[in-house]
PDB file of C-alpha atoms in Angstrom:
ATOM      1  CA  MET A 252     193.471 175.218  50.138  1.00 48.00           C
ATOM      2  CA  ARG A 253     196.011 175.229  46.859  1.00 46.00           C
ATOM      3  CA  TYR A 254     196.085 177.400  44.088  1.00 44.00           C
ATOM      4  CA  LEU A 255     197.558 176.378  40.941  1.00 46.00           C
ATOM      5  CA  ASN A 256     198.493 178.622  37.796  1.00 45.00           C
ATOM      6  CA  ASP A 257     198.185 176.557  34.714  1.00 47.00           C
ATOM      7  CA  ALA A 258     201.186 176.380  32.475  1.00 41.00           C
ATOM      8  CA  LYS A 259     200.501 177.623  28.516  1.00 45.00           C
ATOM      9  CA  VAL A 260     202.400 176.100  25.892  1.00 41.00           C
ATOM     10  CA  SER A 261     202.487 178.022  22.461  1.00 45.00           C
ATOM     11  CA  ALA A 262     204.542 177.072  19.527  1.00 43.00           C
ATOM     12  CA  LEU A 263     205.326 179.732  17.090  1.00 46.00           C
ATOM     13  CA  PRO A 264     206.835 178.536  13.533  1.00 46.00           C
ATOM     14  CA  ILE A 265     209.552 180.377  12.072  1.00 46.00           C
ATOM     15  CA  GLN A 266     210.911 180.061   8.564  1.00 45.00           C
ATOM     16  CA  ILE A 267     214.411 181.594   8.062  1.00 46.00           C
ATOM     17  CA  VAL A 268     215.614 182.009   4.573  1.00 45.00           C
ATOM     18  CA  SER A 269     219.316 181.271   3.748  1.00 45.00           C
ATOM     19  CA  ASP A 270     221.528 182.188   0.702  1.00 48.00           C
ATOM     20  CA  GLY A 271     220.775 179.073  -1.396  1.00 47.00           C
ATOM     21  CA  ASN A 272     216.994 179.742  -1.089  1.00 49.00           C
ATOM     22  CA  ASP A 273     216.525 176.916   0.829  1.00 50.00           C
ATOM     23  CA  PHE A 274     213.879 177.022   3.796  1.00 50.00           C
ATOM     24  CA  MET A 275     214.261 176.014   6.995  1.00 56.00           C
ATOM     25  CA  GLY A 276     211.779 175.785   9.740  1.00 70.00           C
ATOM     26  CA  ILE A 277     212.511 176.249  13.899  1.00 78.00           C
ATOM     27  CA  GLU A 278     209.606 175.958  16.248  1.00 82.00           C
ATOM     28  CA  ILE A 279     209.900 177.495  19.358  1.00 84.00           C
ATOM     29  CA  SER A 280     207.623 175.960  22.211  1.00 87.00           C
ATOM     30  CA  GLN A 281     207.405 177.754  25.317  1.00 86.00           C
ATOM     31  CA  THR A 282     205.902 176.406  28.568  1.00 88.00           C
ATOM     32  CA  TYR A 283     205.122 178.692  31.441  1.00 88.00           C
ATOM     33  CA  ALA A 284     205.909 178.382  34.835  1.00 88.00           C
ATOM     34  CA  LYS A 285     203.559 176.984  37.596  1.00 89.00           C
ATOM     35  CA  ILE A 286     203.233 178.359  41.144  1.00 90.00           C
ATOM     36  CA  GLY A 287     201.538 176.441  43.606  1.00 89.00           C
ATOM     37  CA  ILE A 288     200.272 177.704  46.910  1.00 90.00           C
ATOM     38  CA  ASP A 289     199.399 175.842  49.714  1.00 90.00           C
ATOM     39  CA  THR A 290     197.070 177.206  52.663  1.00 90.00           C
ATOM     40  CA  VAL A 291     196.104 176.039  56.054  1.00 88.00           C
ATOM     41  CA  PHE A 292     193.418 178.247  57.992  1.00 90.00           C
ATOM     42  CA  SER A 293     194.252 179.215  61.507  1.00 89.00           C
ATOM     43  CA  ASP A 294     192.175 177.332  64.206  1.00 90.00           C
ATOM     44  CA  LEU A 295     191.579 178.248  67.753  1.00 89.00           C
ATOM     45  CA  ASN A 296     190.047 176.044  70.135  1.00 91.00           C
ATOM     46  CA  MET A 297     189.294 177.131  73.786  1.00 89.00           C
ATOM     47  CA  GLU A 298     187.939 175.013  76.527  1.00 91.00           C
ATOM     48  CA  ALA A 299     186.682 176.533  79.704  1.00 90.00           C
ATOM     49  CA  LYS A 300     185.539 175.629  83.061  1.00 90.00           C
ATOM     50  CA  LYS A 301     183.605 177.732  85.143  1.00 90.00           C
ATOM     51  CA  PRO A 302     185.282 178.671  88.726  1.00 90.00           C
ATOM     52  CA  VAL A 303     183.110 176.712  91.487  1.00 91.00           C
ATOM     53  CA  LEU A 304     182.602 178.505  95.018  1.00 91.00           C
ATOM     54  CA  ASN A 305     180.883 176.147  97.798  1.00 90.00           C
ATOM     55  CA  ILE A 306     179.630 177.915 100.885  1.00 88.00           C
ATOM     56  CA  HIS A 307     178.694 176.212 103.940  1.00 83.00           C
ATOM     57  CA  GLN A 308     176.763 178.490 106.812  1.00 79.00           C
ATOM     58  CA  ASN A 309     175.805 177.316 110.129  1.00 75.00           C
ATOM     59  CA  HIS A 310     172.273 178.079 111.205  1.00 74.00           C
ATOM     60  CA  ALA A 311     171.626 180.861 113.264  1.00 72.00           C
ATOM     61  CA  LYS A 312     171.116 179.562 117.105  1.00 77.00           C
ATOM     62  CA  LEU A 313     168.523 181.248 119.025  1.00 78.00           C
ATOM     63  CA  GLU A 314     167.557 179.753 122.752  1.00 84.00           C
ATOM     64  CA  ILE A 315     164.602 181.142 124.540  1.00 88.00           C
ATOM     65  CA  GLN A 316     163.531 179.989 127.765  1.00 89.00           C
ATOM     66  CA  THR A 317     160.044 181.052 128.851  1.00 90.00           C
ATOM     67  CA  GLU A 318     158.829 180.899 132.758  1.00 88.00           C
ATOM     68  CA  LEU A 319     155.123 181.151 132.528  1.00 89.00           C
ATOM     69  CA  PRO A 320     153.306 183.418 134.424  1.00 89.00           C
ATOM     70  CA  LYS A 321     152.713 183.128 138.009  1.00 90.00           C
ATOM     71  CA  ILE A 322     150.226 184.856 140.180  1.00 92.00           C
ATOM     72  CA  GLU A 323     150.928 184.469 144.026  1.00 90.00           C
ATOM     73  CA  ILE A 324     148.315 185.501 146.405  1.00 90.00           C
ATOM     74  CA  ASP A 325     149.093 185.725 149.830  1.00 88.00           C
ATOM     75  CA  GLN A 326     146.094 186.017 152.388  1.00 86.00           C
ATOM     76  CA  TYR A 327     148.004 185.496 155.598  1.00 86.00           C
ATOM     77  CA  GLU A 328     148.248 189.142 156.528  1.00 85.00           C
ATOM     78  CA  ALA A 329     144.632 189.350 155.771  1.00 84.00           C
ATOM     79  CA  PHE A 330     143.424 186.368 157.643  1.00 84.00           C
ATOM     80  CA  ALA A 331     146.069 187.259 160.795  1.00 83.00           C
ATOM     81  CA  SER A 332     144.014 190.748 160.878  1.00 80.00           C
ATOM     82  CA  ALA A 333     141.114 189.090 161.647  1.00 78.00           C
ATOM     83  CA  GLY A 334     142.091 186.764 164.454  1.00 77.00           C
ATOM     84  CA  LEU A 335     143.580 183.604 161.965  1.00 81.00           C
ATOM     85  CA  LYS A 336     146.944 183.537 162.659  1.00 82.00           C
ATOM     86  CA  GLY A 337     149.514 180.920 162.295  1.00 82.00           C
ATOM     87  CA  PRO A 338     150.836 179.099 165.252  1.00 84.00           C
ATOM     88  CA  ILE A 339     154.024 180.859 165.716  1.00 87.00           C
ATOM     89  CA  ASP A 340     152.182 184.390 165.355  1.00 84.00           C
ATOM     90  CA  LEU A 341     149.461 183.370 167.821  1.00 84.00           C
ATOM     91  CA  THR A 342     151.579 182.322 170.364  1.00 87.00           C
ATOM     92  CA  HIS A 343     153.729 185.451 170.242  1.00 87.00           C
ATOM     93  CA  GLU A 344     150.442 187.774 170.118  1.00 85.00           C
ATOM     94  CA  ILE A 345     148.990 185.815 173.405  1.00 87.00           C
ATOM     95  CA  ALA A 346     152.502 186.445 175.232  1.00 89.00           C
ATOM     96  CA  GLN A 347     152.217 189.880 174.332  1.00 89.00           C
ATOM     97  CA  ARG A 348     148.599 190.161 175.859  1.00 88.00           C
ATOM     98  CA  THR A 349     149.741 188.179 178.999  1.00 90.00           C
ATOM     99  CA  TYR A 350     152.444 190.591 179.467  1.00 89.00           C
ATOM    100  CA  GLY A 351     150.306 193.362 179.217  1.00 88.00           C
ATOM    101  CA  GLN A 352     147.862 191.956 181.330  1.00 87.00           C
ATOM    102  CA  VAL A 353     150.025 191.014 184.042  1.00 90.00           C
ATOM    103  CA  ILE A 354     151.756 194.584 184.183  1.00 91.00           C
ATOM    104  CA  GLU A 355     148.335 195.655 184.183  1.00 88.00           C
ATOM    105  CA  GLN A 356     147.341 193.794 187.065  1.00 87.00           C
ATOM    106  CA  ILE A 357     150.653 194.584 189.200  1.00 90.00           C
ATOM    107  CA  GLY A 358     149.478 198.232 188.759  1.00 86.00           C
ATOM    108  CA  LYS A 359     145.959 197.695 189.755  1.00 85.00           C
ATOM    109  CA  ILE A 360     147.385 195.743 192.936  1.00 85.00           C
ATOM    110  CA  ALA A 361     149.869 198.600 193.919  1.00 86.00           C
ATOM    111  CA  GLU A 362     147.006 201.077 192.966  1.00 84.00           C
ATOM    112  CA  ASP A 363     144.935 199.190 195.729  1.00 80.00           C
ATOM    113  CA  GLY A 364     147.319 198.895 198.112  1.00 82.00           C
ATOM    114  CA  ASP A 365     147.790 202.347 198.129  1.00 80.00           C
ATOM    115  CA  PHE A 366     144.342 202.897 198.668  1.00 80.00           C
ATOM    116  CA  ILE A 367     143.736 200.704 201.129  1.00 79.00           C
ATOM    117  CA  ALA A 368     146.943 201.777 203.070  1.00 79.00           C
ATOM    118  CA  ALA A 369     145.292 205.360 203.231  1.00 77.00           C
ATOM    119  CA  ILE A 370     142.893 204.599 206.061  1.00 71.00           C
ATOM    120  CA  GLU A 371     143.630 208.403 207.232  1.00 73.00           C
ATOM    121  CA  ASN A 372     141.190 209.251 204.754  1.00 74.00           C
ATOM    122  CA  GLY A 373     138.296 207.095 206.169  1.00 73.00           C
ATOM    123  CA  GLY A 374     135.498 205.378 204.357  1.00 73.00           C
ATOM    124  CA  SER A 375     135.392 201.425 203.586  1.00 79.00           C
ATOM    125  CA  PRO A 376     138.206 200.899 200.821  1.00 77.00           C
ATOM    126  CA  LEU A 377     137.697 197.143 200.532  1.00 77.00           C
ATOM    127  CA  ALA A 378     134.080 197.782 200.261  1.00 78.00           C
ATOM    128  CA  ASP A 379     134.466 199.899 197.760  1.00 78.00           C
ATOM    129  CA  ILE A 380     137.328 197.442 196.140  1.00 78.00           C
ATOM    130  CA  ALA A 381     135.104 194.429 196.214  1.00 80.00           C
ATOM    131  CA  GLN A 382     132.186 196.582 194.556  1.00 79.00           C
ATOM    132  CA  ARG A 383     134.361 197.755 191.913  1.00 79.00           C
ATOM    133  CA  ASP A 384     135.631 194.177 191.053  1.00 77.00           C
ATOM    134  CA  SER A 385     132.413 192.730 191.059  1.00 78.00           C
ATOM    135  CA  VAL A 386     130.978 194.357 188.155  1.00 78.00           C
ATOM    136  CA  THR A 387     132.960 193.676 184.796  1.00 78.00           C
ATOM    137  CA  GLU A 388     132.982 196.483 182.137  1.00 76.00           C
ATOM    138  CA  HIS A 389     133.168 195.470 178.422  1.00 75.00           C
ATOM    139  CA  GLU A 390     134.012 197.882 175.844  1.00 78.00           C
ATOM    140  CA  PHE A 391     132.418 197.695 172.551  1.00 78.00           C
ATOM    141  CA  ASP A 392     133.821 199.008 169.157  1.00 78.00           C
ATOM    142  CA  VAL A 393     132.727 198.904 165.602  1.00 78.00           C
ATOM    143  CA  ASP A 394     135.637 197.772 163.147  1.00 74.00           C
ATOM    144  CA  MET A 395     136.194 196.115 159.699  1.00 78.00           C
ATOM    145  CA  ILE A 396     137.932 193.150 158.792  1.00 76.00           C
ATOM    146  CA  PRO A 397     140.238 192.254 157.179  1.00 76.00           C
ATOM    147  CA  LYS A 398     142.232 195.472 157.861  1.00 79.00           C
ATOM    148  CA  VAL A 399     144.968 194.450 155.542  1.00 80.00           C
ATOM    149  CA  GLY A 400     144.191 193.372 152.047  1.00 82.00           C
ATOM    150  CA  PRO A 401     145.805 190.242 150.217  1.00 85.00           C
ATOM    151  CA  LYS A 402     149.456 190.548 148.813  1.00 88.00           C
ATOM    152  CA  ILE A 403     149.461 189.865 145.270  1.00 90.00           C
ATOM    153  CA  THR A 404     152.758 188.955 143.211  1.00 91.00           C
ATOM    154  CA  ALA A 405     153.219 188.011 140.059  1.00 90.00           C
ATOM    155  CA  LYS A 406     156.076 186.089 138.231  1.00 88.00           C
ATOM    156  CA  ALA A 407     157.273 185.724 135.182  1.00 88.00           C
ATOM    157  CA  SER A 408     160.442 185.405 133.229  1.00 89.00           C
ATOM    158  CA  GLN A 409     162.036 184.957 129.429  1.00 88.00           C
ATOM    159  CA  LYS A 410     165.540 184.548 128.694  1.00 89.00           C
ATOM    160  CA  ILE A 411     166.957 184.784 125.132  1.00 86.00           C
ATOM    161  CA  ARG A 412     170.400 183.684 124.103  1.00 82.00           C
ATOM    162  CA  ALA A 413     171.987 183.588 120.776  1.00 75.00           C
ATOM    163  CA  GLY A 414     174.196 180.767 120.421  1.00 67.00           C
ATOM    164  CA  ARG A 415     177.602 181.226 119.032  1.00 63.00           C
ATOM    165  CA  GLU A 416     179.554 178.312 120.280  1.00 58.00           C
ATOM    166  CA  GLY A 417     181.897 176.410 118.025  1.00 54.00           C
ATOM    167  CA  GLU A 418     181.795 178.470 115.276  1.00 58.00           C
ATOM    168  CA  GLY A 419     185.150 179.280 115.037  1.00 58.00           C
ATOM    169  CA  VAL A 420     187.446 181.847 113.546  1.00 56.00           C
ATOM    170  CA  HIS A 421     185.094 181.970 110.551  1.00 57.00           C
ATOM    171  CA  ASN A 422     181.916 182.597 112.355  1.00 63.00           C
ATOM    172  CA  GLY A 423     180.255 179.717 111.099  1.00 70.00           C
ATOM    173  CA  VAL A 424     180.800 180.317 107.188  1.00 78.00           C
ATOM    174  CA  GLU A 425     182.804 177.722 105.530  1.00 83.00           C
ATOM    175  CA  PHE A 426     183.926 177.865 101.786  1.00 82.00           C
ATOM    176  CA  SER A 427     185.742 176.375  99.151  1.00 89.00           C
ATOM    177  CA  LEU A 428     186.786 177.711  95.872  1.00 88.00           C
ATOM    178  CA  THR A 429     187.762 175.504  92.876  1.00 90.00           C
ATOM    179  CA  PRO A 430     189.490 177.910  90.207  1.00 90.00           C
ATOM    180  CA  GLY A 431     188.159 177.995  86.861  1.00 88.00           C
ATOM    181  CA  THR A 432     190.404 176.958  84.048  1.00 91.00           C
ATOM    182  CA  VAL A 433     190.907 178.027  80.391  1.00 89.00           C
ATOM    183  CA  ASN A 434     192.627 175.629  77.883  1.00 90.00           C
ATOM    184  CA  TYR A 435     193.446 177.073  74.602  1.00 86.00           C
ATOM    185  CA  ASN A 436     194.854 175.017  71.319  1.00 91.00           C
ATOM    186  CA  TYR A 437     196.177 177.294  68.786  1.00 90.00           C
ATOM    187  CA  VAL A 438     196.948 176.187  65.133  1.00 89.00           C
ATOM    188  CA  PRO A 439     198.855 178.991  63.427  1.00 90.00           C
ATOM    189  CA  ALA A 440     197.939 179.476  59.728  1.00 90.00           C
ATOM    190  CA  GLN A 441     200.346 178.446  56.935  1.00 91.00           C
ATOM    191  CA  VAL A 442     200.923 179.908  53.477  1.00 91.00           C
ATOM    192  CA  ASN A 443     203.467 177.532  51.498  1.00 91.00           C
ATOM    193  CA  ILE A 444     204.240 178.821  48.014  1.00 91.00           C
ATOM    194  CA  PHE A 445     206.437 176.820  45.705  1.00 88.00           C
ATOM    195  CA  LEU A 446     206.979 176.375  41.898  1.00 88.00           C
ATOM    196  CA  ARG A 447     205.288 173.681  40.711  1.00 87.00           C
ATOM    197  CA  GLN A 448     206.929 173.941  37.312  1.00 87.00           C
ATOM    198  CA  TYR A 449     209.569 175.760  35.705  1.00 88.00           C
ATOM    199  CA  ALA A 450     209.334 177.936  32.635  1.00 88.00           C
ATOM    200  CA  SER A 451     210.961 176.482  29.597  1.00 88.00           C
ATOM    201  CA  VAL A 452     211.657 177.642  26.246  1.00 87.00           C
ATOM    202  CA  ARG A 453     212.048 174.888  23.521  1.00 87.00           C
ATOM    203  CA  PHE A 454     213.334 175.437  19.670  1.00 83.00           C
ATOM    204  CA  ASN A 455     212.640 172.817  17.733  1.00 81.00           C
ATOM    205  CA  TYR A 456     214.472 172.807  14.074  1.00 78.00           C
ATOM    206  CA  VAL A 457     212.023 171.396  11.395  1.00 72.00           C
ATOM    207  CA  GLU A 458     213.266 170.735   8.119  1.00 69.00           C
ATOM    208  CA  ASP A 459     211.490 171.230   4.853  1.00 60.00           C
ATOM    209  CA  SER A 460     208.950 173.094   6.345  1.00 53.00           C
ATOM    210  CA  LYS A 461     206.094 174.663   4.545  1.00 54.00           C
ATOM    211  CA  ILE A 462     205.157 177.861   6.422  1.00 50.00           C
ATOM    212  CA  ASP A 463     203.346 180.954   4.945  1.00 50.00           C
ATOM    213  CA  ILE A 464     204.835 183.456   6.606  1.00 49.00           C
ATOM    214  CA  HIS A 465     208.180 184.856   5.976  1.00 45.00           C
ATOM    215  CA  ILE A 466     210.422 187.075   8.026  1.00 46.00           C
TER     216      ILE A 466
END
């Protein structure tokens, strides 16, 4: 932007009277100085880039291992109490019963021997023994089976594990940051003042000038 101070020119005729009554004219011209002003306004340009933050996170791992419920019913003891046993237990029971019967029979034979040996008591011990053994005595009893109820067990399991393998020192979170930037371009203001035209005064002599003003 430029501002100019326009010059002004003025002419003032002056008549000087000499001793010989002759007139002579002097014309004075004046030019004002011109000042020029150049102005450049300041300018600020700014360019900014936002920072960028990238975050990558591994998803949580949850492992659930479930074993479906299982109900086991063991009726072996119930059937065994009713006489329905397995081969091993049945063999063991027969062996125990046989052993008991052998001991009982040995005791009976020993007792009969003592009874026969006591002949001094009189009587007929052999006839008595034969009569006793001729009749088999049976014992009857009332009972309920099975005496033992079935064995019922329920099994179920569930395992829960949170996986954290391979996550590293950052616990599975990785990030990268790109910092923001700001660029400035500043043009400062300028004001230049200069003299466009110098001031001047000019005197011009005019011969035989006719003027109306006398000094």
